[in-house]
């Protein structure tokens, strides 16, 4: 079953003094009820942990921007709470996920 993921919008994230960014971070369940950031999109430009952006071109700057933002959210209490609430709501409210869980449990018995 695919890991739970959610989009987390942010605005006015201070990259360095006087330079702010707004965008969306994708949080993915790591299997322990916590999450990691898999990608960040700012102004249509995608940043990933390995340093490749929308143009599939590696830069240290892409990687550093990603790591700065990802580290902040992975250790931020508000982001952790938002993820936990979304995960709890997903377990209760998504019939497809409930079906997937039941199917996986039945397959494990066989």
Short mmCIF file of N, CA, C and O in Angstrom, two decimals:
data_model
loop_
_atom_site.label_atom_id
_atom_site.label_comp_id
_atom_site.label_asym_id
_atom_site.label_seq_id
_atom_site.Cartn_x
_atom_site.Cartn_y
_atom_site.Cartn_z
N UNK A 1 0.84 -1.16 0.00
CA UNK A 1 0.00 0.00 0.00
C UNK A 1 0.89 1.24 0.00
O UNK A 1 1.87 1.31 0.74
N UNK A 2 0.56 2.23 -0.83
CA UNK A 2 1.39 3.43 -0.88
C UNK A 2 1.33 4.19 0.44
O UNK A 2 0.32 4.15 1.15
N UNK A 3 2.41 4.87 0.74
CA UNK A 3 2.48 5.65 1.97
C UNK A 3 1.54 6.85 1.88
O UNK A 3 1.31 7.40 0.81
N UNK A 4 1.01 7.24 3.02
CA UNK A 4 0.15 8.42 3.09
C UNK A 4 1.00 9.65 2.80
O UNK A 4 2.14 9.76 3.25
N UNK A 5 0.44 10.60 2.04
CA UNK A 5 1.14 11.85 1.79
C UNK A 5 0.15 13.00 1.81
O UNK A 5 -1.06 12.78 1.66
N UNK A 6 0.65 14.18 2.01
CA UNK A 6 -0.20 15.37 2.01
C UNK A 6 0.58 16.57 1.51
O UNK A 6 1.82 16.59 1.58
N UNK A 7 -0.14 17.54 1.00
CA UNK A 7 0.45 18.80 0.57
C UNK A 7 0.33 19.79 1.73
O UNK A 7 -0.73 19.89 2.36
N UNK A 8 1.40 20.52 1.99
CA UNK A 8 1.42 21.49 3.08
C UNK A 8 1.83 22.84 2.51
O UNK A 8 2.97 23.01 2.07
N UNK A 9 0.88 23.78 2.47
CA UNK A 9 1.17 25.11 1.93
C UNK A 9 1.86 25.97 2.99
O UNK A 9 1.51 25.91 4.17
N UNK A 10 2.80 26.78 2.53
CA UNK A 10 3.48 27.69 3.43
C UNK A 10 3.66 29.04 2.74
O UNK A 10 3.70 29.12 1.52
N UNK A 11 3.74 30.07 3.56
CA UNK A 11 4.04 31.40 3.02
C UNK A 11 4.95 32.13 3.98
O UNK A 11 5.04 31.80 5.16
N UNK A 12 5.67 33.06 3.46
CA UNK A 12 6.60 33.86 4.24
C UNK A 12 7.61 33.02 5.00
O UNK A 12 7.93 33.29 6.15
N UNK A 13 8.15 31.99 4.35
CA UNK A 13 9.25 31.23 4.95
C UNK A 13 10.53 32.00 4.65
O UNK A 13 10.86 32.28 3.49
N UNK A 14 11.26 32.38 5.69
CA UNK A 14 12.46 33.20 5.51
C UNK A 14 13.66 32.31 5.18
O UNK A 14 14.16 31.57 6.02
N UNK A 15 14.09 32.40 3.91
CA UNK A 15 15.25 31.63 3.47
C UNK A 15 16.54 32.20 4.05
O UNK A 15 17.44 31.46 4.44
N UNK A 16 16.64 33.50 4.04
CA UNK A 16 17.74 34.22 4.67
C UNK A 16 17.20 35.62 4.97
O UNK A 16 16.12 35.96 4.50
N UNK A 17 17.89 36.42 5.76
CA UNK A 17 17.32 37.71 6.16
C UNK A 17 16.82 38.52 4.96
O UNK A 17 17.57 38.82 4.03
N UNK A 18 15.53 38.82 4.98
CA UNK A 18 14.93 39.64 3.95
C UNK A 18 14.44 38.91 2.70
O UNK A 18 13.82 39.50 1.84
N UNK A 19 14.71 37.61 2.58
CA UNK A 19 14.28 36.84 1.41
C UNK A 19 13.30 35.76 1.87
O UNK A 19 13.67 34.88 2.65
N UNK A 20 12.07 35.88 1.38
CA UNK A 20 11.00 34.99 1.79
C UNK A 20 10.52 34.14 0.62
O UNK A 20 10.62 34.56 -0.52
N UNK A 21 9.98 32.98 0.94
CA UNK A 21 9.45 32.08 -0.07
C UNK A 21 8.06 31.61 0.36
O UNK A 21 7.77 31.49 1.54
N UNK A 22 7.24 31.34 -0.65
CA UNK A 22 5.92 30.74 -0.41
C UNK A 22 5.78 29.58 -1.38
O UNK A 22 6.24 29.66 -2.53
N UNK A 23 5.16 28.49 -0.92
CA UNK A 23 5.03 27.34 -1.80
C UNK A 23 4.31 26.20 -1.12
O UNK A 23 3.54 26.40 -0.18
N UNK A 24 4.61 25.00 -1.59
CA UNK A 24 3.97 23.79 -1.09
C UNK A 24 5.03 22.72 -0.85
O UNK A 24 5.87 22.48 -1.71
N UNK A 25 4.96 22.09 0.32
CA UNK A 25 5.84 20.97 0.63
C UNK A 25 4.99 19.70 0.64
O UNK A 25 3.85 19.72 1.10
N UNK A 26 5.54 18.61 0.13
CA UNK A 26 4.86 17.33 0.16
C UNK A 26 5.43 16.50 1.29
O UNK A 26 6.63 16.21 1.31
N UNK A 27 4.56 16.15 2.27
CA UNK A 27 4.95 15.32 3.40
C UNK A 27 4.55 13.88 3.09
O UNK A 27 3.43 13.63 2.66
N UNK A 28 5.46 12.94 3.35
CA UNK A 28 5.19 11.53 3.11
C UNK A 28 5.44 10.76 4.40
O UNK A 28 6.47 10.96 5.06
N UNK A 29 4.51 9.86 4.75
CA UNK A 29 4.63 9.04 5.95
C UNK A 29 5.89 8.17 5.84
O UNK A 29 6.15 7.56 4.81
N UNK A 30 6.66 8.13 6.94
CA UNK A 30 7.90 7.35 6.92
C UNK A 30 7.75 5.94 7.50
O UNK A 30 8.71 5.20 7.61
N UNK A 31 6.53 5.57 7.88
CA UNK A 31 6.29 4.24 8.41
C UNK A 31 6.22 4.18 9.92
O UNK A 31 5.76 3.21 10.50
N UNK A 32 6.68 5.23 10.59
CA UNK A 32 6.66 5.29 12.05
C UNK A 32 5.65 6.31 12.57
O UNK A 32 5.72 6.74 13.71
N UNK A 33 4.73 6.73 11.70
CA UNK A 33 3.77 7.74 12.09
C UNK A 33 4.30 9.15 11.96
O UNK A 33 3.60 10.11 12.26
N UNK A 34 5.52 9.28 11.53
CA UNK A 34 6.11 10.59 11.29
C UNK A 34 6.23 10.78 9.79
O UNK A 34 5.78 9.96 9.01
N UNK A 35 6.83 11.89 9.36
CA UNK A 35 6.91 12.16 7.93
C UNK A 35 8.29 12.69 7.55
O UNK A 35 9.08 13.11 8.40
N UNK A 36 8.53 12.66 6.25
CA UNK A 36 9.67 13.36 5.68
C UNK A 36 9.15 14.20 4.52
O UNK A 36 8.06 13.96 4.00
N UNK A 37 9.91 15.20 4.13
CA UNK A 37 9.52 16.05 3.01
C UNK A 37 10.11 15.44 1.75
O UNK A 37 11.32 15.21 1.66
N UNK A 38 9.25 15.14 0.78
CA UNK A 38 9.73 14.51 -0.46
C UNK A 38 10.03 15.53 -1.55
O UNK A 38 10.92 15.31 -2.36
N UNK A 39 9.27 16.62 -1.58
CA UNK A 39 9.55 17.66 -2.56
C UNK A 39 8.95 18.97 -2.09
O UNK A 39 8.06 18.99 -1.23
N UNK A 40 9.45 20.06 -2.66
CA UNK A 40 8.96 21.40 -2.36
C UNK A 40 8.77 22.12 -3.68
O UNK A 40 9.63 22.01 -4.57
N UNK A 41 7.67 22.84 -3.82
CA UNK A 41 7.42 23.62 -5.03
C UNK A 41 7.27 25.07 -4.62
O UNK A 41 6.46 25.41 -3.77
N UNK A 42 8.10 25.92 -5.23
CA UNK A 42 8.07 27.36 -4.98
C UNK A 42 7.95 28.05 -6.34
O UNK A 42 8.84 27.89 -7.19
N UNK A 43 6.88 28.78 -6.53
CA UNK A 43 6.69 29.50 -7.79
C UNK A 43 6.75 28.60 -9.01
O UNK A 43 7.28 29.01 -10.06
N UNK A 44 6.25 27.39 -8.89
CA UNK A 44 6.25 26.45 -10.01
C UNK A 44 7.56 25.68 -10.17
O UNK A 44 7.64 24.76 -10.98
N UNK A 45 8.59 26.02 -9.41
CA UNK A 45 9.87 25.32 -9.49
C UNK A 45 9.90 24.24 -8.42
O UNK A 45 9.64 24.50 -7.25
N UNK A 46 10.23 23.02 -8.84
CA UNK A 46 10.26 21.87 -7.93
C UNK A 46 11.67 21.67 -7.40
O UNK A 46 12.65 21.69 -8.14
N UNK A 47 11.77 21.46 -6.08
CA UNK A 47 13.03 21.17 -5.41
C UNK A 47 12.93 19.79 -4.78
O UNK A 47 11.92 19.46 -4.17
N UNK A 48 13.99 18.99 -4.90
CA UNK A 48 14.01 17.66 -4.31
C UNK A 48 15.25 17.51 -3.43
O UNK A 48 16.20 18.29 -3.55
N UNK A 49 15.23 16.49 -2.61
CA UNK A 49 16.32 16.25 -1.66
C UNK A 49 17.66 16.04 -2.36
O UNK A 49 18.71 16.39 -1.83
N UNK A 50 17.64 15.45 -3.55
CA UNK A 50 18.91 15.17 -4.23
C UNK A 50 19.48 16.37 -4.98
O UNK A 50 20.55 16.27 -5.56
N UNK A 51 18.76 17.50 -5.00
CA UNK A 51 19.31 18.72 -5.59
C UNK A 51 18.88 18.97 -7.02
O UNK A 51 19.32 19.93 -7.64
N UNK A 52 18.01 18.13 -7.54
CA UNK A 52 17.52 18.34 -8.90
C UNK A 52 16.24 19.13 -8.84
O UNK A 52 15.37 18.87 -8.02
N UNK A 53 16.11 20.09 -9.73
CA UNK A 53 14.92 20.93 -9.76
C UNK A 53 14.06 20.62 -10.96
O UNK A 53 14.19 19.57 -11.60
N UNK A 54 13.21 21.57 -11.31
CA UNK A 54 12.26 21.39 -12.41
C UNK A 54 12.96 21.12 -13.74
O UNK A 54 12.44 20.43 -14.60
N UNK A 55 14.14 21.66 -13.90
CA UNK A 55 14.85 21.50 -15.16
C UNK A 55 15.70 20.23 -15.20
O UNK A 55 16.45 20.02 -16.13
N UNK A 56 15.59 19.39 -14.17
CA UNK A 56 16.39 18.16 -14.07
C UNK A 56 17.89 18.47 -14.08
O UNK A 56 18.70 17.70 -14.56
N UNK A 57 18.21 19.65 -13.57
CA UNK A 57 19.60 20.10 -13.54
C UNK A 57 20.03 20.23 -12.10
O UNK A 57 19.44 20.99 -11.33
N UNK A 58 21.07 19.51 -11.69
CA UNK A 58 21.54 19.54 -10.31
C UNK A 58 22.22 20.86 -10.02
O UNK A 58 23.03 21.36 -10.81
N UNK A 59 21.89 21.43 -8.87
CA UNK A 59 22.66 22.55 -8.35
C UNK A 59 22.74 22.42 -6.84
O UNK A 59 21.82 21.90 -6.20
N UNK A 60 23.82 22.89 -6.30
CA UNK A 60 23.97 22.90 -4.85
C UNK A 60 22.95 23.84 -4.23
O UNK A 60 22.42 23.56 -3.15
N UNK A 61 22.63 24.93 -4.93
CA UNK A 61 21.63 25.87 -4.42
C UNK A 61 20.28 25.20 -4.29
O UNK A 61 19.60 25.36 -3.27
N UNK A 62 19.85 24.43 -5.32
CA UNK A 62 18.58 23.70 -5.22
C UNK A 62 18.57 22.81 -3.99
O UNK A 62 17.60 22.77 -3.24
N UNK A 63 19.64 22.08 -3.80
CA UNK A 63 19.72 21.15 -2.67
C UNK A 63 19.69 21.89 -1.34
O UNK A 63 18.99 21.49 -0.41
N UNK A 64 20.43 22.99 -1.25
CA UNK A 64 20.49 23.75 0.00
C UNK A 64 19.14 24.38 0.34
O UNK A 64 18.75 24.39 1.51
N UNK A 65 18.43 24.90 -0.67
CA UNK A 65 17.10 25.46 -0.43
C UNK A 65 16.18 24.36 0.08
O UNK A 65 15.45 24.54 1.06
N UNK A 66 16.20 23.21 -0.59
CA UNK A 66 15.35 22.09 -0.17
C UNK A 66 15.66 21.69 1.27
O UNK A 66 14.76 21.56 2.10
N UNK A 67 16.94 21.47 1.58
CA UNK A 67 17.32 21.00 2.91
C UNK A 67 16.96 22.00 4.00
O UNK A 67 16.53 21.60 5.09
N UNK A 68 17.09 23.28 3.72
CA UNK A 68 16.75 24.31 4.70
C UNK A 68 15.27 24.25 5.04
O UNK A 68 14.89 24.22 6.21
N UNK A 69 14.43 24.19 4.01
CA UNK A 69 12.98 24.17 4.24
C UNK A 69 12.54 22.83 4.81
O UNK A 69 11.74 22.77 5.76
N UNK A 70 13.04 21.74 4.26
CA UNK A 70 12.65 20.40 4.73
C UNK A 70 13.02 20.21 6.19
O UNK A 70 12.22 19.70 6.98
N UNK A 71 14.23 20.60 6.57
CA UNK A 71 14.66 20.46 7.97
C UNK A 71 13.74 21.24 8.90
O UNK A 71 13.37 20.76 9.97
N UNK A 72 13.36 22.43 8.47
CA UNK A 72 12.46 23.24 9.30
C UNK A 72 11.14 22.51 9.53
O UNK A 72 10.69 22.36 10.67
N UNK A 73 10.50 22.04 8.45
CA UNK A 73 9.18 21.42 8.59
C UNK A 73 9.25 20.05 9.27
O UNK A 73 8.33 19.70 10.02
N UNK A 74 10.29 19.30 9.04
CA UNK A 74 10.41 17.99 9.68
C UNK A 74 10.59 18.09 11.20
O UNK A 74 10.36 17.13 11.92
N UNK A 75 10.97 19.29 11.67
CA UNK A 75 11.16 19.51 13.10
C UNK A 75 10.19 20.54 13.68
O UNK A 75 10.36 20.96 14.82
N UNK A 76 9.20 20.95 12.89
CA UNK A 76 8.26 21.99 13.30
C UNK A 76 7.01 21.36 13.91
O UNK A 76 6.37 20.49 13.30
N UNK A 77 6.66 21.79 15.12
CA UNK A 77 5.51 21.23 15.82
C UNK A 77 4.20 21.43 15.08
O UNK A 77 3.35 20.54 15.05
N UNK A 78 4.01 22.60 14.45
CA UNK A 78 2.76 22.84 13.71
C UNK A 78 2.64 21.92 12.51
O UNK A 78 1.57 21.39 12.22
N UNK A 79 3.74 21.70 11.80
CA UNK A 79 3.72 20.81 10.64
C UNK A 79 3.47 19.37 11.08
O UNK A 79 2.70 18.64 10.44
N UNK A 80 4.09 18.97 12.19
CA UNK A 80 3.87 17.61 12.70
C UNK A 80 2.43 17.41 13.12
O UNK A 80 1.83 16.35 12.84
N UNK A 81 1.82 18.42 13.75
CA UNK A 81 0.43 18.33 14.16
C UNK A 81 -0.50 18.26 12.94
O UNK A 81 -1.42 17.45 12.90
N UNK A 82 -0.23 19.09 11.94
CA UNK A 82 -1.05 19.07 10.72
C UNK A 82 -0.98 17.71 10.04
O UNK A 82 -1.99 17.18 9.58
N UNK A 83 0.21 17.11 10.02
CA UNK A 83 0.37 15.80 9.40
C UNK A 83 -0.38 14.74 10.20
O UNK A 83 -1.09 13.90 9.63
N UNK A 84 -0.24 14.76 11.52
CA UNK A 84 -0.92 13.77 12.37
C UNK A 84 -2.44 13.89 12.22
O UNK A 84 -3.13 12.87 12.13
N UNK A 85 -2.96 15.11 12.18
CA UNK A 85 -4.40 15.30 12.02
C UNK A 85 -4.87 14.82 10.65
O UNK A 85 -5.92 14.18 10.53
N UNK A 86 -4.10 15.11 9.61
CA UNK A 86 -4.47 14.67 8.26
C UNK A 86 -4.44 13.15 8.17
O UNK A 86 -5.31 12.54 7.56
N UNK A 87 -3.44 12.54 8.79
CA UNK A 87 -3.35 11.08 8.78
C UNK A 87 -4.52 10.45 9.53
O UNK A 87 -5.10 9.47 9.07
N UNK A 88 -4.88 11.02 10.67
CA UNK A 88 -6.00 10.49 11.45
C UNK A 88 -7.29 10.63 10.67
O UNK A 88 -8.11 9.71 10.64
N UNK A 89 -7.47 11.76 10.02
CA UNK A 89 -8.67 11.96 9.20
C UNK A 89 -8.69 11.06 8.00
O UNK A 89 -9.75 10.60 7.57
N UNK A 90 -7.54 10.76 7.44
CA UNK A 90 -7.45 9.88 6.28
C UNK A 90 -7.86 8.46 6.64
O UNK A 90 -8.54 7.79 5.90
N UNK A 91 -7.46 7.99 7.81
CA UNK A 91 -7.82 6.64 8.24
C UNK A 91 -9.33 6.49 8.41
O UNK A 91 -9.90 5.46 8.10
N UNK A 92 -9.98 7.54 8.89
CA UNK A 92 -11.41 7.46 9.16
C UNK A 92 -12.26 7.76 7.93
O UNK A 92 -13.31 7.15 7.74
N UNK A 93 -11.80 8.70 7.10
CA UNK A 93 -12.69 9.22 6.08
C UNK A 93 -12.47 8.75 4.66
O UNK A 93 -13.21 9.15 3.78
N UNK A 94 -11.50 7.94 4.37
CA UNK A 94 -11.25 7.54 2.99
C UNK A 94 -11.63 6.08 2.82
O UNK A 94 -10.91 5.19 3.24
N UNK A 95 -12.76 5.82 2.15
CA UNK A 95 -13.19 4.43 2.01
C UNK A 95 -12.22 3.60 1.17
O UNK A 95 -12.08 2.39 1.39
N UNK A 96 -11.54 4.23 0.22
CA UNK A 96 -10.56 3.49 -0.58
C UNK A 96 -9.39 3.03 0.28
O UNK A 96 -8.90 1.91 0.14
N UNK A 97 -8.93 3.88 1.18
CA UNK A 97 -7.82 3.51 2.06
C UNK A 97 -8.27 2.40 3.01
O UNK A 97 -7.54 1.45 3.26
N UNK A 98 -9.50 2.52 3.53
CA UNK A 98 -10.03 1.48 4.41
C UNK A 98 -10.11 0.15 3.66
O UNK A 98 -9.77 -0.91 4.20
N UNK A 99 -10.55 0.20 2.41
CA UNK A 99 -10.62 -1.01 1.59
C UNK A 99 -9.22 -1.59 1.40
O UNK A 99 -9.02 -2.81 1.52
N UNK A 100 -8.23 -0.72 1.10
CA UNK A 100 -6.86 -1.18 0.91
C UNK A 100 -6.33 -1.86 2.16
O UNK A 100 -5.64 -2.89 2.09
N UNK A 101 -6.62 -1.29 3.32
CA UNK A 101 -6.14 -1.86 4.58
C UNK A 101 -6.76 -3.24 4.79
O UNK A 101 -6.07 -4.20 5.13
N UNK A 102 -8.10 -3.35 4.61
CA UNK A 102 -8.77 -4.65 4.78
C UNK A 102 -8.23 -5.67 3.80
O UNK A 102 -7.97 -6.82 4.16
N UNK A 103 -8.04 -5.28 2.54
CA UNK A 103 -7.52 -6.19 1.53
C UNK A 103 -6.12 -6.67 1.91
O UNK A 103 -5.82 -7.86 1.84
N UNK A 104 -5.27 -5.75 2.36
CA UNK A 104 -3.91 -6.13 2.75
C UNK A 104 -3.91 -7.07 3.94
O UNK A 104 -3.11 -8.00 4.00
N UNK A 105 -4.80 -6.81 4.90
CA UNK A 105 -4.89 -7.70 6.07
C UNK A 105 -5.37 -9.09 5.66
O UNK A 105 -4.87 -10.11 6.15
N UNK A 106 -6.33 -9.17 4.75
CA UNK A 106 -6.83 -10.46 4.28
C UNK A 106 -5.76 -11.21 3.49
O UNK A 106 -5.62 -12.42 3.62
N UNK A 107 -4.98 -10.50 2.72
CA UNK A 107 -3.92 -11.13 1.93
C UNK A 107 -2.81 -11.65 2.85
O UNK A 107 -2.20 -12.66 2.57
N UNK A 108 -2.59 -10.95 3.96
CA UNK A 108 -1.55 -11.38 4.90
C UNK A 108 -1.93 -12.69 5.57
O UNK A 108 -1.06 -13.50 5.90
N UNK A 109 -3.22 -12.93 5.76
CA UNK A 109 -3.70 -14.15 6.39
C UNK A 109 -3.48 -15.35 5.46
O UNK A 109 -3.18 -16.45 5.90
N UNK A 110 -3.66 -15.12 4.16
CA UNK A 110 -3.51 -16.20 3.19
C UNK A 110 -2.08 -16.58 3.13
O UNK A 110 -1.42 -17.37 3.13
#
